[in-house]
mmCIF file with all atom_site columns, C-alpha atoms in Angstrom:
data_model
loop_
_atom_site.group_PDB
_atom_site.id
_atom_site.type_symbol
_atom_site.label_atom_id
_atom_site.label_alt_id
_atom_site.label_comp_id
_atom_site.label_asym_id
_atom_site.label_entity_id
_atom_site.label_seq_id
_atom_site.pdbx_PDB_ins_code
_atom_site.Cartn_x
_atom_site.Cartn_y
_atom_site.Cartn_z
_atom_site.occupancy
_atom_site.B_iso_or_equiv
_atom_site.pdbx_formal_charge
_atom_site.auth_seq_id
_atom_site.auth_comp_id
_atom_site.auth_asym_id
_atom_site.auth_atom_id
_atom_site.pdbx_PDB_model_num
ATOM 1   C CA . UNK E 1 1   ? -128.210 89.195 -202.769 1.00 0.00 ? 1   UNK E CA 1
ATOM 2   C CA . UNK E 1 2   ? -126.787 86.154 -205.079 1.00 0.00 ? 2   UNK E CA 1
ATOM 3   C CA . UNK E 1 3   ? -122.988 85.882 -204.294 1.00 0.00 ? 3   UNK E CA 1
ATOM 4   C CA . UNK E 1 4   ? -120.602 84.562 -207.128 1.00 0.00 ? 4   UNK E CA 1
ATOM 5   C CA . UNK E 1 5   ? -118.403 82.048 -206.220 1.00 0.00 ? 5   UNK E CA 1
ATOM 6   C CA . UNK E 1 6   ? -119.817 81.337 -202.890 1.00 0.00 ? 6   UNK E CA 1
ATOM 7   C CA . UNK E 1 7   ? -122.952 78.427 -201.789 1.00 0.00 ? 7   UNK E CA 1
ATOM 8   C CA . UNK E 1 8   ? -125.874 80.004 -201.873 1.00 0.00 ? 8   UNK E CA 1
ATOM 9   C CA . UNK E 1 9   ? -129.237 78.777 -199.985 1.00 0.00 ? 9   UNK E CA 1
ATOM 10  C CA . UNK E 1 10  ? -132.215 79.988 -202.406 1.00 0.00 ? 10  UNK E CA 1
ATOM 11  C CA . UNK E 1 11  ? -135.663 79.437 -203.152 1.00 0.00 ? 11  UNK E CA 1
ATOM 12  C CA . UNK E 1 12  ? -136.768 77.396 -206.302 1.00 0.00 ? 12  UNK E CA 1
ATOM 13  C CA . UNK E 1 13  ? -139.440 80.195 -207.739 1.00 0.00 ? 13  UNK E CA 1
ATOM 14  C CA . UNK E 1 14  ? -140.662 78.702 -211.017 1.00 0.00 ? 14  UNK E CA 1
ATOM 15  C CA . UNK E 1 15  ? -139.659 76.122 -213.444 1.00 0.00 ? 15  UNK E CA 1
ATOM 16  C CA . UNK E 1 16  ? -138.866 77.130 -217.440 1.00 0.00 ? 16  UNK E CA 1
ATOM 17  C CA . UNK E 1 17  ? -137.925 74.809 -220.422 1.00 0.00 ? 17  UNK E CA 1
ATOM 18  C CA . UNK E 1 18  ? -133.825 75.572 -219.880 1.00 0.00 ? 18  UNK E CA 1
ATOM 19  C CA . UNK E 1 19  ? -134.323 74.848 -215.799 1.00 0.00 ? 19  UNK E CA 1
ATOM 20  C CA . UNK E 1 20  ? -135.648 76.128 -212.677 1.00 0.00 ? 20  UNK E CA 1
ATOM 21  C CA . UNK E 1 21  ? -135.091 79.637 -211.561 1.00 0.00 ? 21  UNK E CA 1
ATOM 22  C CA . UNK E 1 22  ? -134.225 79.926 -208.212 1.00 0.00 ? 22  UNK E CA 1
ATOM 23  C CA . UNK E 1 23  ? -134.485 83.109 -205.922 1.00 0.00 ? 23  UNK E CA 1
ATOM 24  C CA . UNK E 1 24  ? -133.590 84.917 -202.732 1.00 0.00 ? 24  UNK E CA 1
ATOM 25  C CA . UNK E 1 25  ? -135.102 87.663 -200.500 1.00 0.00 ? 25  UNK E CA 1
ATOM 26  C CA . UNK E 1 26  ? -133.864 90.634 -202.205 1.00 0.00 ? 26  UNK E CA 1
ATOM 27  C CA . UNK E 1 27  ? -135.528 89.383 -205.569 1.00 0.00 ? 27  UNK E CA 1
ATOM 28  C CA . UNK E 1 28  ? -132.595 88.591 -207.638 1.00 0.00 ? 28  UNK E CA 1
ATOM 29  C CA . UNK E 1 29  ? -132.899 85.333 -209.516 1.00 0.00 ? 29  UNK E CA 1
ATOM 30  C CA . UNK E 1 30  ? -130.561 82.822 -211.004 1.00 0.00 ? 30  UNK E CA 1
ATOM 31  C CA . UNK E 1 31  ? -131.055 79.291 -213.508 1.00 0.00 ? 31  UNK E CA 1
ATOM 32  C CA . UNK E 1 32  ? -130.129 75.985 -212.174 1.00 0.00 ? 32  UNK E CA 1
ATOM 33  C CA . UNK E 1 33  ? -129.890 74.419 -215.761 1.00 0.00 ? 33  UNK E CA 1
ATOM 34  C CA . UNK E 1 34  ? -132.228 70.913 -216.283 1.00 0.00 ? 34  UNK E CA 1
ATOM 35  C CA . UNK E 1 35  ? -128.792 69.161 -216.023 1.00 0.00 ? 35  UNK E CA 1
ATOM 36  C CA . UNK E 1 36  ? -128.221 70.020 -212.194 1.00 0.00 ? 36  UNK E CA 1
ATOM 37  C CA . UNK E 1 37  ? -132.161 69.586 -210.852 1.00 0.00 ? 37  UNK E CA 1
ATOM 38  C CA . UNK E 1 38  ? -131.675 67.420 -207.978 1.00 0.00 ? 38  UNK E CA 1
ATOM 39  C CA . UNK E 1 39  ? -134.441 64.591 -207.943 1.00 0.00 ? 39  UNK E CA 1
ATOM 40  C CA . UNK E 1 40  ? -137.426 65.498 -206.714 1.00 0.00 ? 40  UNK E CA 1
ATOM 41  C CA . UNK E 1 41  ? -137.402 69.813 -206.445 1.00 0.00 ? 41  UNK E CA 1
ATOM 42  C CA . UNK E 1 42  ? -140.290 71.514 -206.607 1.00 0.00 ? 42  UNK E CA 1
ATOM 43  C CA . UNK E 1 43  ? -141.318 75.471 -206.615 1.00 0.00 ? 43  UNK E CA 1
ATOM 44  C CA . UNK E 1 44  ? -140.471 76.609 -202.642 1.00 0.00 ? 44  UNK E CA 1
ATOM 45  C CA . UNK E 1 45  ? -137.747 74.064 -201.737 1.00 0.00 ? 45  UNK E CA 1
ATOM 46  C CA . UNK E 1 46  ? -134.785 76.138 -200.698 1.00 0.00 ? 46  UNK E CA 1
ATOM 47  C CA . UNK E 1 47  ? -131.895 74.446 -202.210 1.00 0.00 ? 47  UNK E CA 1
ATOM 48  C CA . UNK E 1 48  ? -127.579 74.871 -201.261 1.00 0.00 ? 48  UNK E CA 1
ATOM 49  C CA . UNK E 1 49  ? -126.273 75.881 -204.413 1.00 0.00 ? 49  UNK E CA 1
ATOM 50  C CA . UNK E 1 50  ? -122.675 77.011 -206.013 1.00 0.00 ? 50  UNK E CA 1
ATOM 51  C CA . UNK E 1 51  ? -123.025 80.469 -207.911 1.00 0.00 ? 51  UNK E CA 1
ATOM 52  C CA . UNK E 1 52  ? -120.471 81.457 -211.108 1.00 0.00 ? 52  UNK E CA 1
ATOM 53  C CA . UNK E 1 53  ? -119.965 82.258 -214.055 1.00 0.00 ? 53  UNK E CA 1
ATOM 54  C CA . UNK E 1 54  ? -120.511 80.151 -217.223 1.00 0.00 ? 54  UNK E CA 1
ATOM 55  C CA . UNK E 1 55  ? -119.193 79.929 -220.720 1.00 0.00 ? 55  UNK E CA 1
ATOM 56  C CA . UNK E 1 56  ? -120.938 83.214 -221.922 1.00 0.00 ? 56  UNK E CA 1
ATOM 57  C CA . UNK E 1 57  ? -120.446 84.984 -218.473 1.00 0.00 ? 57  UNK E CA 1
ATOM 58  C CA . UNK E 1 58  ? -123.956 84.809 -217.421 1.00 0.00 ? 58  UNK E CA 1
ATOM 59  C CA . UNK E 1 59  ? -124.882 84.000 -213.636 1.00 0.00 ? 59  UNK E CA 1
ATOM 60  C CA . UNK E 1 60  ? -125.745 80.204 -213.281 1.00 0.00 ? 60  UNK E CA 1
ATOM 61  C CA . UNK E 1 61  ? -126.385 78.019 -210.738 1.00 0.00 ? 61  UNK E CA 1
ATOM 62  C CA . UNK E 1 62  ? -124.897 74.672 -210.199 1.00 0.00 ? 62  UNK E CA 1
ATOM 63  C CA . UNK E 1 63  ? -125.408 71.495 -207.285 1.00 0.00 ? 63  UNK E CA 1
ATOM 64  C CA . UNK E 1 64  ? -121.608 70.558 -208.787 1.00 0.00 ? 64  UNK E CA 1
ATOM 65  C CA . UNK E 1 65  ? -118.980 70.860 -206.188 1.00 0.00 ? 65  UNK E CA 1
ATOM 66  C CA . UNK E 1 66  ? -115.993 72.935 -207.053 1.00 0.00 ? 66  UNK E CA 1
ATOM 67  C CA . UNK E 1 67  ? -112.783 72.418 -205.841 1.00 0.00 ? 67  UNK E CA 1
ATOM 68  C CA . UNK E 1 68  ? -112.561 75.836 -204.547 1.00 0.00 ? 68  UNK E CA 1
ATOM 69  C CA . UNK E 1 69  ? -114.948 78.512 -203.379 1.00 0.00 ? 69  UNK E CA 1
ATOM 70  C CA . UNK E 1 70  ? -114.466 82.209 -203.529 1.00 0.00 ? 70  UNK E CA 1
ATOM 71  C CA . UNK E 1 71  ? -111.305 83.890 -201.379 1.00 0.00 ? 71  UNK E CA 1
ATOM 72  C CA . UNK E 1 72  ? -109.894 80.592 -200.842 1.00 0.00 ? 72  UNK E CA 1
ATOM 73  C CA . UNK E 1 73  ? -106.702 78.413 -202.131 1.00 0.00 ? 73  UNK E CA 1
ATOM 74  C CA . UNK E 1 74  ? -106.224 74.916 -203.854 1.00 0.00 ? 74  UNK E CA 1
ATOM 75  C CA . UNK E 1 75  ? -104.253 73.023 -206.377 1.00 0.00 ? 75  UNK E CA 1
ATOM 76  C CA . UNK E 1 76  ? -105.940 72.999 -209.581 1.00 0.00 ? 76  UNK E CA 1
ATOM 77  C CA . UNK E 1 77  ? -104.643 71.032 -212.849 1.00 0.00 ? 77  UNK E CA 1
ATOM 78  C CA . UNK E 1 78  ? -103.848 73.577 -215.626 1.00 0.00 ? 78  UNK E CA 1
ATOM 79  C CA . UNK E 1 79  ? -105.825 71.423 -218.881 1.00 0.00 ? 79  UNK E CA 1
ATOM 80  C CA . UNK E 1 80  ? -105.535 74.598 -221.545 1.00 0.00 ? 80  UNK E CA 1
ATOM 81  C CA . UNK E 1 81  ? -102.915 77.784 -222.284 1.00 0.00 ? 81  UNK E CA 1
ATOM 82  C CA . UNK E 1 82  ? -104.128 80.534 -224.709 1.00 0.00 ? 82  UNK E CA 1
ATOM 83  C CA . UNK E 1 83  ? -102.970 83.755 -225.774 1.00 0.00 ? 83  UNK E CA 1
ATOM 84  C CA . UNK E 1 84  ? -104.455 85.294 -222.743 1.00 0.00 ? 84  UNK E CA 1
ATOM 85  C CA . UNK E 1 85  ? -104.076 82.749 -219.964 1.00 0.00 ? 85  UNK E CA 1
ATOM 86  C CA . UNK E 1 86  ? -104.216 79.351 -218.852 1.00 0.00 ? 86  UNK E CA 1
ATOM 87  C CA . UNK E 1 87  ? -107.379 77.459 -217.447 1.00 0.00 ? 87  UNK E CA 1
ATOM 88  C CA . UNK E 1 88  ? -107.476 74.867 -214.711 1.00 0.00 ? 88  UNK E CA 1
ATOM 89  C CA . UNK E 1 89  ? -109.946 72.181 -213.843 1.00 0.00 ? 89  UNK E CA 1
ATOM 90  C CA . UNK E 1 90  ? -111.899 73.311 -210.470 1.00 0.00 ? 90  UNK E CA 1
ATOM 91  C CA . UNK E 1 91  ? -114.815 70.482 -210.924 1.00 0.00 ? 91  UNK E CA 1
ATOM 92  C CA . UNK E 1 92  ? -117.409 72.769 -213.153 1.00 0.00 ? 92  UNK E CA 1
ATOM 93  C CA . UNK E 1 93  ? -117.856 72.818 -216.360 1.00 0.00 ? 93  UNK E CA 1
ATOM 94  C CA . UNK E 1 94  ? -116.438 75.645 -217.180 1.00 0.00 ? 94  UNK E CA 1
ATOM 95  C CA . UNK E 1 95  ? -112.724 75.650 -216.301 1.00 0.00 ? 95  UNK E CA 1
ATOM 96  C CA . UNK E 1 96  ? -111.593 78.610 -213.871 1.00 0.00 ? 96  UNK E CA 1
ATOM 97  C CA . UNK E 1 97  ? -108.960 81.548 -216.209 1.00 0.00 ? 97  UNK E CA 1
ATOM 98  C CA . UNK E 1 98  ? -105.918 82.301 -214.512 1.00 0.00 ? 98  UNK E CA 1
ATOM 99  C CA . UNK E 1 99  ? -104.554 85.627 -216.535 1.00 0.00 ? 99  UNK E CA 1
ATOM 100 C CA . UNK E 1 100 ? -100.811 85.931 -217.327 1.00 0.00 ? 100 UNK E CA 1
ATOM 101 C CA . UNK E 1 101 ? -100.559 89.124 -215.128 1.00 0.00 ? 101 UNK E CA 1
ATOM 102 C CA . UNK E 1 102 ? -101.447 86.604 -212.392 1.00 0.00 ? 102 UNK E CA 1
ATOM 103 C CA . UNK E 1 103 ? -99.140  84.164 -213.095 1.00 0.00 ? 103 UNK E CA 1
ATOM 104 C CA . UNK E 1 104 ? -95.778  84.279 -210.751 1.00 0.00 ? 104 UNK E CA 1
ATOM 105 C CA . UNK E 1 105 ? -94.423  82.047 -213.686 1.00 0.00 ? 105 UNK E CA 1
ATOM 106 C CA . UNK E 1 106 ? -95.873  80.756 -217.292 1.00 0.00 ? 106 UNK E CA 1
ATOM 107 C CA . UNK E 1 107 ? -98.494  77.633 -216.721 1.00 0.00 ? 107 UNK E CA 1
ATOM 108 C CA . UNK E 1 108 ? -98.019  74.871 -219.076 1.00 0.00 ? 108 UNK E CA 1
ATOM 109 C CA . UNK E 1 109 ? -100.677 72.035 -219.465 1.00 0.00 ? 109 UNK E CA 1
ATOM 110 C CA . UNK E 1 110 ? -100.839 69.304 -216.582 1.00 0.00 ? 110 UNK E CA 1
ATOM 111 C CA . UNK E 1 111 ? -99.072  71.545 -214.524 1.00 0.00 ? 111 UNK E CA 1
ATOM 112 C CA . UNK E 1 112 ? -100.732 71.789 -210.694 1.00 0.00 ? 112 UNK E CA 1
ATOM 113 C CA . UNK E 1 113 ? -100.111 75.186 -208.874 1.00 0.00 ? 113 UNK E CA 1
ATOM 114 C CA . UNK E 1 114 ? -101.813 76.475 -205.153 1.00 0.00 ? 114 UNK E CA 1
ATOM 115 C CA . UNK E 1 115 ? -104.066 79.272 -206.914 1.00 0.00 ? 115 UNK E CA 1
ATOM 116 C CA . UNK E 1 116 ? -106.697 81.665 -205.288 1.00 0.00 ? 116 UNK E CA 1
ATOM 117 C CA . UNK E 1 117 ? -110.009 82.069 -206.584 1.00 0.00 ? 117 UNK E CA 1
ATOM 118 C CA . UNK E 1 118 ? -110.683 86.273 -206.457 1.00 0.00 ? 118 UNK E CA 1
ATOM 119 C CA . UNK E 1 119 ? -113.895 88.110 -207.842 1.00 0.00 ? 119 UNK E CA 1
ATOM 120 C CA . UNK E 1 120 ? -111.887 90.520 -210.450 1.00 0.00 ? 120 UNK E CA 1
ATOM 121 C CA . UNK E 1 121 ? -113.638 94.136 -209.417 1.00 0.00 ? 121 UNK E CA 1
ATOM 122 C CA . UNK E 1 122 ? -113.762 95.308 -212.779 1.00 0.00 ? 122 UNK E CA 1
ATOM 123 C CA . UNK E 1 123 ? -115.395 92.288 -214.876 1.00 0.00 ? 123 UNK E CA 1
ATOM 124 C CA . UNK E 1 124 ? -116.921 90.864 -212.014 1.00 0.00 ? 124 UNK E CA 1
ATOM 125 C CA . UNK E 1 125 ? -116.075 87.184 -213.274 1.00 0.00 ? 125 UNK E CA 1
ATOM 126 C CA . UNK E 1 126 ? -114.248 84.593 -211.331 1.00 0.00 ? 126 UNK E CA 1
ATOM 127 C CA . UNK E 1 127 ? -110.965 83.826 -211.556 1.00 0.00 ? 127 UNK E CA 1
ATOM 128 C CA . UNK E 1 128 ? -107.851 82.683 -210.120 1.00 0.00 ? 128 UNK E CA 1
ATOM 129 C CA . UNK E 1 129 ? -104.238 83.839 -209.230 1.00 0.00 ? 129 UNK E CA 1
ATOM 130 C CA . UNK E 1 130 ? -100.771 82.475 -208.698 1.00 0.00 ? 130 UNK E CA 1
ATOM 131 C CA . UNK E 1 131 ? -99.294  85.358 -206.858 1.00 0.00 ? 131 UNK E CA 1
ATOM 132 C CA . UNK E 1 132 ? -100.427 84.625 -203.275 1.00 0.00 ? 132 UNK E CA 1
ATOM 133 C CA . UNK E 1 133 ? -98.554  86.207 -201.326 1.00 0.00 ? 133 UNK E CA 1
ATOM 134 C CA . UNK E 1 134 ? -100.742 89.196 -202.337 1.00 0.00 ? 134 UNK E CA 1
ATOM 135 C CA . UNK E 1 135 ? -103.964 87.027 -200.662 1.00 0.00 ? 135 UNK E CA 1
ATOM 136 C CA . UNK E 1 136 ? -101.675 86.288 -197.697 1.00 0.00 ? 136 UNK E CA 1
ATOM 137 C CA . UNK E 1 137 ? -101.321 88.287 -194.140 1.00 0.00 ? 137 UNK E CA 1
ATOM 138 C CA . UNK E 1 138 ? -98.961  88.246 -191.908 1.00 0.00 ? 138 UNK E CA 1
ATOM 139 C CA . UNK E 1 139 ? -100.642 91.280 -190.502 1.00 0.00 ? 139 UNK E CA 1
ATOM 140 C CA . UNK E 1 140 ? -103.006 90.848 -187.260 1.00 0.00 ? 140 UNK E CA 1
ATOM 141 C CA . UNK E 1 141 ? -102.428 87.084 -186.957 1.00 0.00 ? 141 UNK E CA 1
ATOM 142 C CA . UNK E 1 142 ? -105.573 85.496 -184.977 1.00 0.00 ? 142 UNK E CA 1
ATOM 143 C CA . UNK E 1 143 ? -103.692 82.627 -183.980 1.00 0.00 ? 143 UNK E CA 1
ATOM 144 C CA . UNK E 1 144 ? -102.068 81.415 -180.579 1.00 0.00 ? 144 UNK E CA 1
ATOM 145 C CA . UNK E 1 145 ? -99.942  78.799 -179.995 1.00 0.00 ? 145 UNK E CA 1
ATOM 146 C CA . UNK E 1 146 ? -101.390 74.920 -179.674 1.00 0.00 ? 146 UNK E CA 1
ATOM 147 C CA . UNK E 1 147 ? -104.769 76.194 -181.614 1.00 0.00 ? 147 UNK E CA 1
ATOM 148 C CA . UNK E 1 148 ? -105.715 73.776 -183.989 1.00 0.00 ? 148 UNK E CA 1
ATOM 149 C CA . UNK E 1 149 ? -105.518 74.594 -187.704 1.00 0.00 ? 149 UNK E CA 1
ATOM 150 C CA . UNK E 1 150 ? -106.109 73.460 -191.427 1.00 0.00 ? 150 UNK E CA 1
ATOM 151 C CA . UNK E 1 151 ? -102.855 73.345 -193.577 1.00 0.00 ? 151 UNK E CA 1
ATOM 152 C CA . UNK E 1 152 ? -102.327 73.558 -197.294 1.00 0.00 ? 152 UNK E CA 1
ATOM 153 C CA . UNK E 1 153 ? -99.430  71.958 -198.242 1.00 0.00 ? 153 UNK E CA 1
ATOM 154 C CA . UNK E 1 154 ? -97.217  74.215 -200.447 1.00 0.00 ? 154 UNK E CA 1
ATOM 155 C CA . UNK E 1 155 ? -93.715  73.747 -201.997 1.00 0.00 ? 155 UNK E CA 1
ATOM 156 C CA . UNK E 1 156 ? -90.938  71.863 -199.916 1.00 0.00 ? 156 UNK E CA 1
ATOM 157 C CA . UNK E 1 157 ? -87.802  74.062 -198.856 1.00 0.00 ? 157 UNK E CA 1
ATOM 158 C CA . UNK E 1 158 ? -84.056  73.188 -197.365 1.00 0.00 ? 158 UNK E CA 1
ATOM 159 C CA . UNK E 1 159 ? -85.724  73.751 -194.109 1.00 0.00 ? 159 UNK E CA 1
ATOM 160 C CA . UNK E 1 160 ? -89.200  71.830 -193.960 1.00 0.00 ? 160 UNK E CA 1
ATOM 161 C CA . UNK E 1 161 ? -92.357  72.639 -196.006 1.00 0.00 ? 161 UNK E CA 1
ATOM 162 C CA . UNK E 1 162 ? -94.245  76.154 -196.835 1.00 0.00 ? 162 UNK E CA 1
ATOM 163 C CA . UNK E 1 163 ? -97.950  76.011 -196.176 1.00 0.00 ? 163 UNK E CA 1
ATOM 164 C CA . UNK E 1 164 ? -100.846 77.885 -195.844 1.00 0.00 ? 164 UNK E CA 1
ATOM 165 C CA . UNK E 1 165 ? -102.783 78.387 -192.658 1.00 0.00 ? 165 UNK E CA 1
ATOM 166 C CA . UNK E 1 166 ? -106.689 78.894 -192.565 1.00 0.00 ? 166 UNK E CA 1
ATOM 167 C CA . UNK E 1 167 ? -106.706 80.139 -196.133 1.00 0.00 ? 167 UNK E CA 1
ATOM 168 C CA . UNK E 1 168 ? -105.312 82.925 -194.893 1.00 0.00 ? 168 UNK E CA 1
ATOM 169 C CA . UNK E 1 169 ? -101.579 82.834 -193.656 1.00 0.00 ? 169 UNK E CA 1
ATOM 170 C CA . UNK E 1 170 ? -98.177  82.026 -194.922 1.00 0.00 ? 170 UNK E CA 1
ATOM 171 C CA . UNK E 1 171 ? -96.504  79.338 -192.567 1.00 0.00 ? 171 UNK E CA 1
ATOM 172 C CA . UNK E 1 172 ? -93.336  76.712 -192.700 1.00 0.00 ? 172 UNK E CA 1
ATOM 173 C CA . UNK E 1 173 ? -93.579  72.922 -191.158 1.00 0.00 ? 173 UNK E CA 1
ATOM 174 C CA . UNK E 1 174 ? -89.721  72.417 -189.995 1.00 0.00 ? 174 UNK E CA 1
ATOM 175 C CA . UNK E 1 175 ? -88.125  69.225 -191.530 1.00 0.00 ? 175 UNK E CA 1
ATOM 176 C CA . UNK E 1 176 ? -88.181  67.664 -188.130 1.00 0.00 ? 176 UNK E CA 1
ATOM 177 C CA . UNK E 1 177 ? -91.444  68.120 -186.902 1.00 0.00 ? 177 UNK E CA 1
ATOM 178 C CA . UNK E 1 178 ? -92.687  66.489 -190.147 1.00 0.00 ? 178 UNK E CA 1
ATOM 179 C CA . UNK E 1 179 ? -94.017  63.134 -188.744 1.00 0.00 ? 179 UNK E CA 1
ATOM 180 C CA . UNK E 1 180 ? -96.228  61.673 -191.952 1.00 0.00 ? 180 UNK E CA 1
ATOM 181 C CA . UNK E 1 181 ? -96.230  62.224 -195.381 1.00 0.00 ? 181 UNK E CA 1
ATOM 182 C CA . UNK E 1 182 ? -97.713  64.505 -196.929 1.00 0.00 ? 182 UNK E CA 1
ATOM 183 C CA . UNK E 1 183 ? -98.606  65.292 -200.648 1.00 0.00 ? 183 UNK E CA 1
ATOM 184 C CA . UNK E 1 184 ? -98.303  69.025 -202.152 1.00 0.00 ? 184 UNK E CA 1
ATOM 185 C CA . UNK E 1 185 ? -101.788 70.601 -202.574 1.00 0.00 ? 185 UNK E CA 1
ATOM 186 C CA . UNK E 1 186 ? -103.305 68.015 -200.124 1.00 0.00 ? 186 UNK E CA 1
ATOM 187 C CA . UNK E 1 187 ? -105.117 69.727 -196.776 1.00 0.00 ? 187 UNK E CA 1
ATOM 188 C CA . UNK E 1 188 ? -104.194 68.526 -193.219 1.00 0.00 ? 188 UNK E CA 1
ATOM 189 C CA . UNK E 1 189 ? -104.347 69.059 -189.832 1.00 0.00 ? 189 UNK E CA 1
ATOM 190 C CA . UNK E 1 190 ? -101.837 71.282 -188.166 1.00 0.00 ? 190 UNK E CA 1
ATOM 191 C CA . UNK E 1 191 ? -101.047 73.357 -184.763 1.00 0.00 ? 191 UNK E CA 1
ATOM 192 C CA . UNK E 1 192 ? -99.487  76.374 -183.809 1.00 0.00 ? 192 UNK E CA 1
ATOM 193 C CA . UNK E 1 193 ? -96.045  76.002 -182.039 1.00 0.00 ? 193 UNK E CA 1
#
């Protein structure tokens, strides 16, 4: 099965005039557009590819790199606002909607908020959210103090620094165990305490 939003590893089947068509075991098929063809691919290479979808809502591949992958958070530069929603840069060429019923507060152009990118069950189509705390747990926490973790650096507080642990958890950095700086949206290295 092709997955939206995820890397996919698939097959190149058979080359048409708009690409190659790539494929995996169950049979389903997807373009990788002429523009994306890494040097060199021929029919039976298996190739890593990034899975959404594009300006007309069809399936496409693409070798891009976005800057987020399905069920996971980033910063992302809001670069339009429409009637219906704001769009932010996430590295493809086709910017990723945010909807105003996902919005915790109106986007304006150049703005940078932590979204989440979420398959939306009734269009299936990518897109991304502002409410997080809806994509957060605090439920059945998998974590144990001194394990290592990866920390996305939220909005600062009176008492230290919000972030988000694994992609998964809401967390705080206290103001004095902050010992570098560190940048909102920016990833780093944390541990439990």
């Amino acid at each position: 099965m092709i997955n939206l939003g995820v890397y996919n590893s698939l097959v190149v089947l058979r080359r048409a005039e708009q690409g190659l068509y790539l494929g995996d075991d169950s049979g389903e098929s997807v373009l990788l557009p002429n523009k994306y063809i890494p040097t060199g691919a021929e029919i039976g290479d298996r190739l890593n590819i990034f899975i959404y979808n594009d300006s007309e809502d069809r399936i496409i591949a693409t070798t891009l790199t976005p800057h987020v992958t399905l069920n996971k958070f980033a910063c992302l530069e809001v670069v339009s606002v429409t009637n219906h929603g704001a769009f932010l840069d996430w590295g493809l060429a086709k910017d990723i909607f945010v909807p105003f019923s996902e919005q915790s507060k109106k986007l304006e152009v150049e703005q940078h908020p932590i979204v989440f990118l979420y398959l939306d069950k009734i269009t299936n189509r990518l897109a991304a959210s502002c409410k997080l705390n809806k994509f957060l747990s605090n439920e059945n926490i998998e974590l144990k103090e001194k394990d290592e973790v990866e920390l996305l650096i939220a909005e600062k507080t009176d008492i230290g620094i919000n972030v988000i642990i694994n992609d998964c958890y809401r967390g705080i950095l206290y103001q004095n165990e902050i010992f570098q700086t560190l940048q909102y949206g920016s990833r780093v290295r944390g541990y439990i305490k």
